Coordinates of C-alpha atoms in Angstrom, one line a residue:
M13 CA 0.0 0.0 0.0
G14 CA 2.8 2.4 0.8
D15 CA 4.5 1.9 -2.5
R16 CA 1.2 2.4 -4.3
R17 CA 0.5 5.7 -2.5
A18 CA 4.1 6.9 -3.3
T19 CA 3.5 6.1 -6.9
E20 CA 0.2 8.0 -7.0
E21 CA 1.8 11.0 -5.3
R22 CA 4.5 11.2 -8.0
S23 CA 1.9 11.2 -10.8
F24 CA 1.4 14.8 -11.8
T25 CA -0.2 17.1 -14.3
S26 CA 1.7 19.6 -16.5
M27 CA 0.4 22.5 -14.4
E28 CA 1.7 20.8 -11.2
L29 CA 5.0 20.3 -12.9
M30 CA 5.2 24.0 -13.9
I31 CA 4.3 25.3 -10.5
C32 CA 6.8 23.0 -8.7
V33 CA 9.6 23.9 -11.1
A34 CA 8.8 27.6 -10.8
S35 CA 8.7 27.6 -7.0
R36 CA 12.3 26.3 -6.9
L37 CA 13.5 29.5 -8.5
L38 CA 12.4 31.6 -5.5
E39 CA 15.2 31.5 -2.9
D40 CA 14.7 32.0 0.8
G41 CA 14.7 35.7 1.8
A42 CA 13.9 37.0 -1.8
V43 CA 11.2 39.6 -2.5
V44 CA 8.8 38.6 -5.2
G45 CA 5.9 40.4 -6.8
V46 CA 3.1 38.1 -7.8
G47 CA -0.4 38.1 -9.2
T48 CA -3.0 35.4 -8.8
G49 CA -3.2 32.0 -10.3
A50 CA -0.2 29.8 -11.0
P51 CA 2.5 32.4 -10.0
C52 CA 0.8 32.8 -6.6
A53 CA 0.6 29.0 -6.2
A54 CA 4.3 28.8 -6.9
A55 CA 5.1 31.5 -4.4
M56 CA 2.9 29.8 -1.7
L57 CA 4.6 26.4 -2.4
A58 CA 8.0 28.0 -2.1
Q59 CA 7.0 29.5 1.3
K60 CA 5.7 26.2 2.6
T61 CA 8.8 24.2 1.5
H62 CA 12.2 25.6 0.9
S63 CA 11.7 29.4 1.3
P64 CA 9.9 30.2 4.5
R65 CA 11.2 33.8 4.6
L66 CA 10.1 34.5 1.0
F67 CA 8.6 38.1 1.0
V68 CA 5.5 38.1 -1.3
V69 CA 4.3 41.4 -2.6
F70 CA 0.8 42.0 -4.2
E71 CA 0.4 45.0 -6.4
A72 CA -2.7 46.2 -4.5
G73 CA -0.6 46.7 -1.4
G74 CA -0.4 43.5 0.6
L75 CA 3.2 43.0 1.8
A76 CA 4.4 39.6 3.1
P77 CA 1.0 38.1 3.9
L78 CA 0.8 34.6 5.4
L79 CA -1.8 33.4 2.9
P80 CA -4.4 31.2 4.6
S81 CA -5.6 30.0 1.2
M82 CA -5.5 30.9 -2.5
P83 CA -6.6 34.5 -3.2
I84 CA -8.8 35.1 -6.2
S85 CA -7.5 38.6 -6.9
V86 CA -4.6 40.9 -6.0
G87 CA -7.0 42.9 -3.8
D88 CA -8.5 39.9 -2.1
S89 CA -8.6 40.3 1.7
R90 CA -6.4 37.2 2.0
T91 CA -3.5 39.1 0.4
Y92 CA -3.4 41.2 3.7
H93 CA -3.8 38.3 6.1
S94 CA -1.1 38.6 8.9
A95 CA 0.8 40.8 6.5
F96 CA 3.9 42.9 7.3
M97 CA 2.0 45.9 6.0
A98 CA -1.2 46.8 4.2
T99 CA -0.1 49.7 1.9
S100 CA -1.0 51.0 -1.5
M101 CA -0.3 50.2 -5.2
A102 CA 1.7 53.4 -5.4
D103 CA 3.9 52.3 -2.5
V104 CA 4.4 48.9 -4.1
F105 CA 5.6 50.2 -7.4
E106 CA 7.8 52.8 -5.7
A107 CA 9.5 49.9 -4.0
C108 CA 10.0 48.3 -7.4
Q109 CA 11.5 51.6 -8.8
R110 CA 13.9 51.8 -5.8
G111 CA 15.2 48.3 -6.6
M112 CA 13.7 46.6 -3.6
V113 CA 11.9 43.8 -5.4
D114 CA 14.0 40.9 -6.7
Y115 CA 11.5 39.0 -8.9
A116 CA 8.3 39.7 -10.8
F117 CA 6.3 36.6 -11.5
L118 CA 4.1 37.0 -14.6
G119 CA 2.1 35.3 -17.3
G120 CA 0.7 36.4 -20.7
A121 CA -1.1 35.5 -23.9
Q122 CA 2.0 35.9 -26.1
I123 CA 5.7 36.0 -25.6
D124 CA 8.5 36.6 -28.1
A125 CA 12.2 35.7 -28.4
F126 CA 13.3 38.6 -26.2
G127 CA 10.8 37.9 -23.4
N128 CA 8.4 40.7 -24.3
L129 CA 4.8 39.9 -23.3
N130 CA 1.3 40.6 -24.6
S131 CA -1.6 40.5 -22.2
T132 CA -3.8 43.0 -24.1
C133 CA -5.3 41.6 -27.3
V134 CA -4.9 39.2 -30.2
G135 CA -5.3 40.8 -33.6
P136 CA -5.4 44.5 -34.4
Q137 CA -5.9 46.7 -31.4
S138 CA -8.6 48.6 -33.2
K139 CA -10.6 45.4 -33.8
P140 CA -9.1 42.5 -31.8
R141 CA -10.2 38.9 -32.2
V142 CA -9.6 38.5 -28.5
R143 CA -9.4 41.1 -25.8
F144 CA -7.6 40.4 -22.5
P145 CA -7.5 42.3 -19.2
G146 CA -4.4 44.2 -20.1
S147 CA -1.3 45.1 -18.1
G148 CA -2.6 45.5 -14.6
G149 CA 0.7 45.8 -12.7
A150 CA 2.7 43.6 -15.1
N151 CA 4.4 46.4 -17.0
D152 CA 5.5 48.1 -13.8
F153 CA 6.7 44.9 -12.3
A154 CA 8.7 43.8 -15.3
S155 CA 10.1 47.3 -15.9
F156 CA 11.6 47.8 -12.5
C157 CA 12.0 44.5 -10.7
W158 CA 15.4 42.9 -11.1
R159 CA 14.3 39.6 -12.6
T160 CA 11.1 38.6 -14.5
L161 CA 9.9 35.1 -14.2
V162 CA 7.2 33.9 -16.8
L163 CA 5.0 30.9 -16.3
T164 CA 3.0 29.9 -19.4
P165 CA 1.9 26.8 -21.4
H166 CA 4.0 26.2 -24.5
D167 CA 2.5 26.4 -28.0
K168 CA 2.9 28.4 -31.2
R169 CA 0.0 30.7 -30.4
R170 CA 1.8 31.9 -27.3
F171 CA 5.4 31.8 -28.4
V172 CA 5.3 34.1 -31.5
E173 CA 7.8 35.8 -33.7
K174 CA 6.0 39.2 -33.3
L175 CA 3.5 40.2 -30.6
D176 CA 0.2 41.6 -31.6
F177 CA 0.6 44.1 -28.8
L178 CA 3.5 44.9 -26.6
T179 CA 2.1 45.1 -23.0
T180 CA 5.1 44.3 -20.9
P181 CA 8.8 44.9 -21.8
G182 CA 11.3 42.1 -21.9
Y183 CA 14.6 42.8 -23.6
L184 CA 12.5 44.8 -26.2
G185 CA 14.6 44.6 -29.5
G186 CA 17.7 43.0 -28.0
P187 CA 20.9 44.1 -26.3
G188 CA 20.8 47.6 -24.8
A189 CA 17.2 48.2 -25.8
R190 CA 15.9 48.3 -22.2
E191 CA 18.5 50.8 -21.1
A192 CA 17.9 52.9 -24.2
A193 CA 14.2 53.0 -23.3
G194 CA 15.1 54.3 -19.8
L195 CA 14.7 51.1 -17.8
P196 CA 17.2 50.2 -15.1
E197 CA 20.4 48.5 -16.1
G198 CA 20.7 44.9 -15.1
T199 CA 17.0 44.2 -15.1
G200 CA 14.9 42.0 -17.4
P201 CA 13.6 38.5 -18.1
Y202 CA 15.2 35.7 -16.2
R203 CA 13.4 32.4 -16.7
V204 CA 10.4 31.1 -18.6
V205 CA 8.8 28.0 -17.3
T206 CA 6.4 26.0 -19.5
D207 CA 4.9 22.6 -19.6
L208 CA 7.8 21.5 -21.9
A209 CA 11.0 23.2 -20.7
V210 CA 12.8 25.9 -18.8
M211 CA 14.3 28.8 -20.8
D212 CA 16.7 31.6 -19.9
F213 CA 18.1 34.4 -22.1
H214 CA 21.5 34.4 -23.7
P215 CA 23.7 37.0 -21.9
D216 CA 24.9 38.5 -25.2
S217 CA 22.0 38.3 -27.7
K218 CA 19.2 38.4 -25.1
R219 CA 17.3 35.8 -27.1
M220 CA 15.4 33.0 -25.4
R221 CA 17.5 29.8 -24.8
V222 CA 16.4 26.3 -23.6
V223 CA 18.4 25.3 -20.5
S224 CA 16.3 22.4 -19.2
L225 CA 13.9 19.9 -20.8
H226 CA 11.1 18.3 -18.8
P227 CA 11.2 14.5 -18.4
G228 CA 10.4 12.8 -21.7
V229 CA 10.5 16.0 -23.8
S230 CA 13.0 16.5 -26.7
F231 CA 14.4 19.8 -27.9
G232 CA 12.7 19.1 -31.2
Q233 CA 9.3 19.0 -29.5
V234 CA 10.0 22.4 -27.8
Q235 CA 11.2 24.0 -31.0
S236 CA 8.1 22.6 -32.9
A237 CA 5.9 24.3 -30.3
T238 CA 7.6 27.7 -30.7
G239 CA 7.1 30.3 -33.4
F240 CA 10.7 31.5 -33.5
E241 CA 14.1 29.9 -33.4
L242 CA 15.2 28.9 -29.9
L243 CA 18.8 28.8 -28.7
K244 CA 20.0 25.7 -26.9
N245 CA 22.3 25.7 -23.9
D246 CA 25.2 23.4 -23.7
P247 CA 24.8 21.3 -21.6
L248 CA 21.1 20.8 -21.9
T249 CA 19.8 19.3 -18.6
V250 CA 16.7 17.4 -17.6
T251 CA 14.3 19.1 -15.2
Q252 CA 13.8 17.4 -11.8
A253 CA 10.3 16.0 -11.6
P254 CA 8.1 17.2 -8.7
T255 CA 8.8 15.4 -5.4
A256 CA 6.2 13.6 -3.4
D257 CA 6.6 16.3 -0.7
E258 CA 6.1 19.2 -3.2
L259 CA 3.0 17.5 -4.6
S260 CA 1.5 16.9 -1.2
V261 CA 2.0 20.5 0.0
L262 CA 0.7 21.8 -3.4
R263 CA -2.5 19.7 -3.3
I264 CA -3.3 19.8 0.4
E265 CA -2.1 23.2 1.6
V266 CA -1.7 25.5 -1.4
D267 CA -4.6 24.6 -3.7
P268 CA -6.9 22.0 -2.1
Y269 CA -9.9 23.2 -4.1
R270 CA -7.9 22.8 -7.4
Y271 CA -8.6 26.4 -8.6
V272 CA -5.2 26.4 -10.4
I273 CA -3.9 22.8 -10.6
G274 CA -7.3 21.6 -11.8
R275 CA -7.1 23.6 -15.0

């Protein structure tokens, strides 16, 4: 019975894999700005496993809450539960501008080779085929936080050669473009975690580069699901699968009602 239960615990969905992998990027003591959904789940998982002193920031003003359960919006009362401070959006983004926030944890409808994000619309802005909520705090977070983390499914509709709308800056057009636009030196996209792989950005060209393949996935599969040419790190590693402990905490403590992992 024990062996059977262990096997069941190690069976996981692609969303659970993405959340577990993303949570490992958040080291203890770091400051991270998150929204709701999968980024919030990853931050909660990190807090409850390897990063108990992770300082979570919500754009509406909640600083370092001890989340009792998954919030449904950045202004949900749970984002202030036992928090260090209940402040304002202006104060949160001032902290980003002052260099006090290490990570911004974002998603988006489209991403390009330089880590630029679209969360505004698909199709012409004047007559879009699909309209999304827009930037929210994503542009501010990615403009001023030191490192941007992106969590998204991997397919050609999302990984595109050219965005339909530039909502949130990555490395814009390439090396030096962020700085030329007036954004702080040394900031920008850091990792992209998908259901197929983990990507970083080449330090010289600033183009997206595959650094880790998830178990059972080939580089060819990742490239086939991408609308632009990917770089490949050498060596190319294999992502560690979620552990039984990570899955247990994620399913029982972080998202017991499966708001996120049930998607």
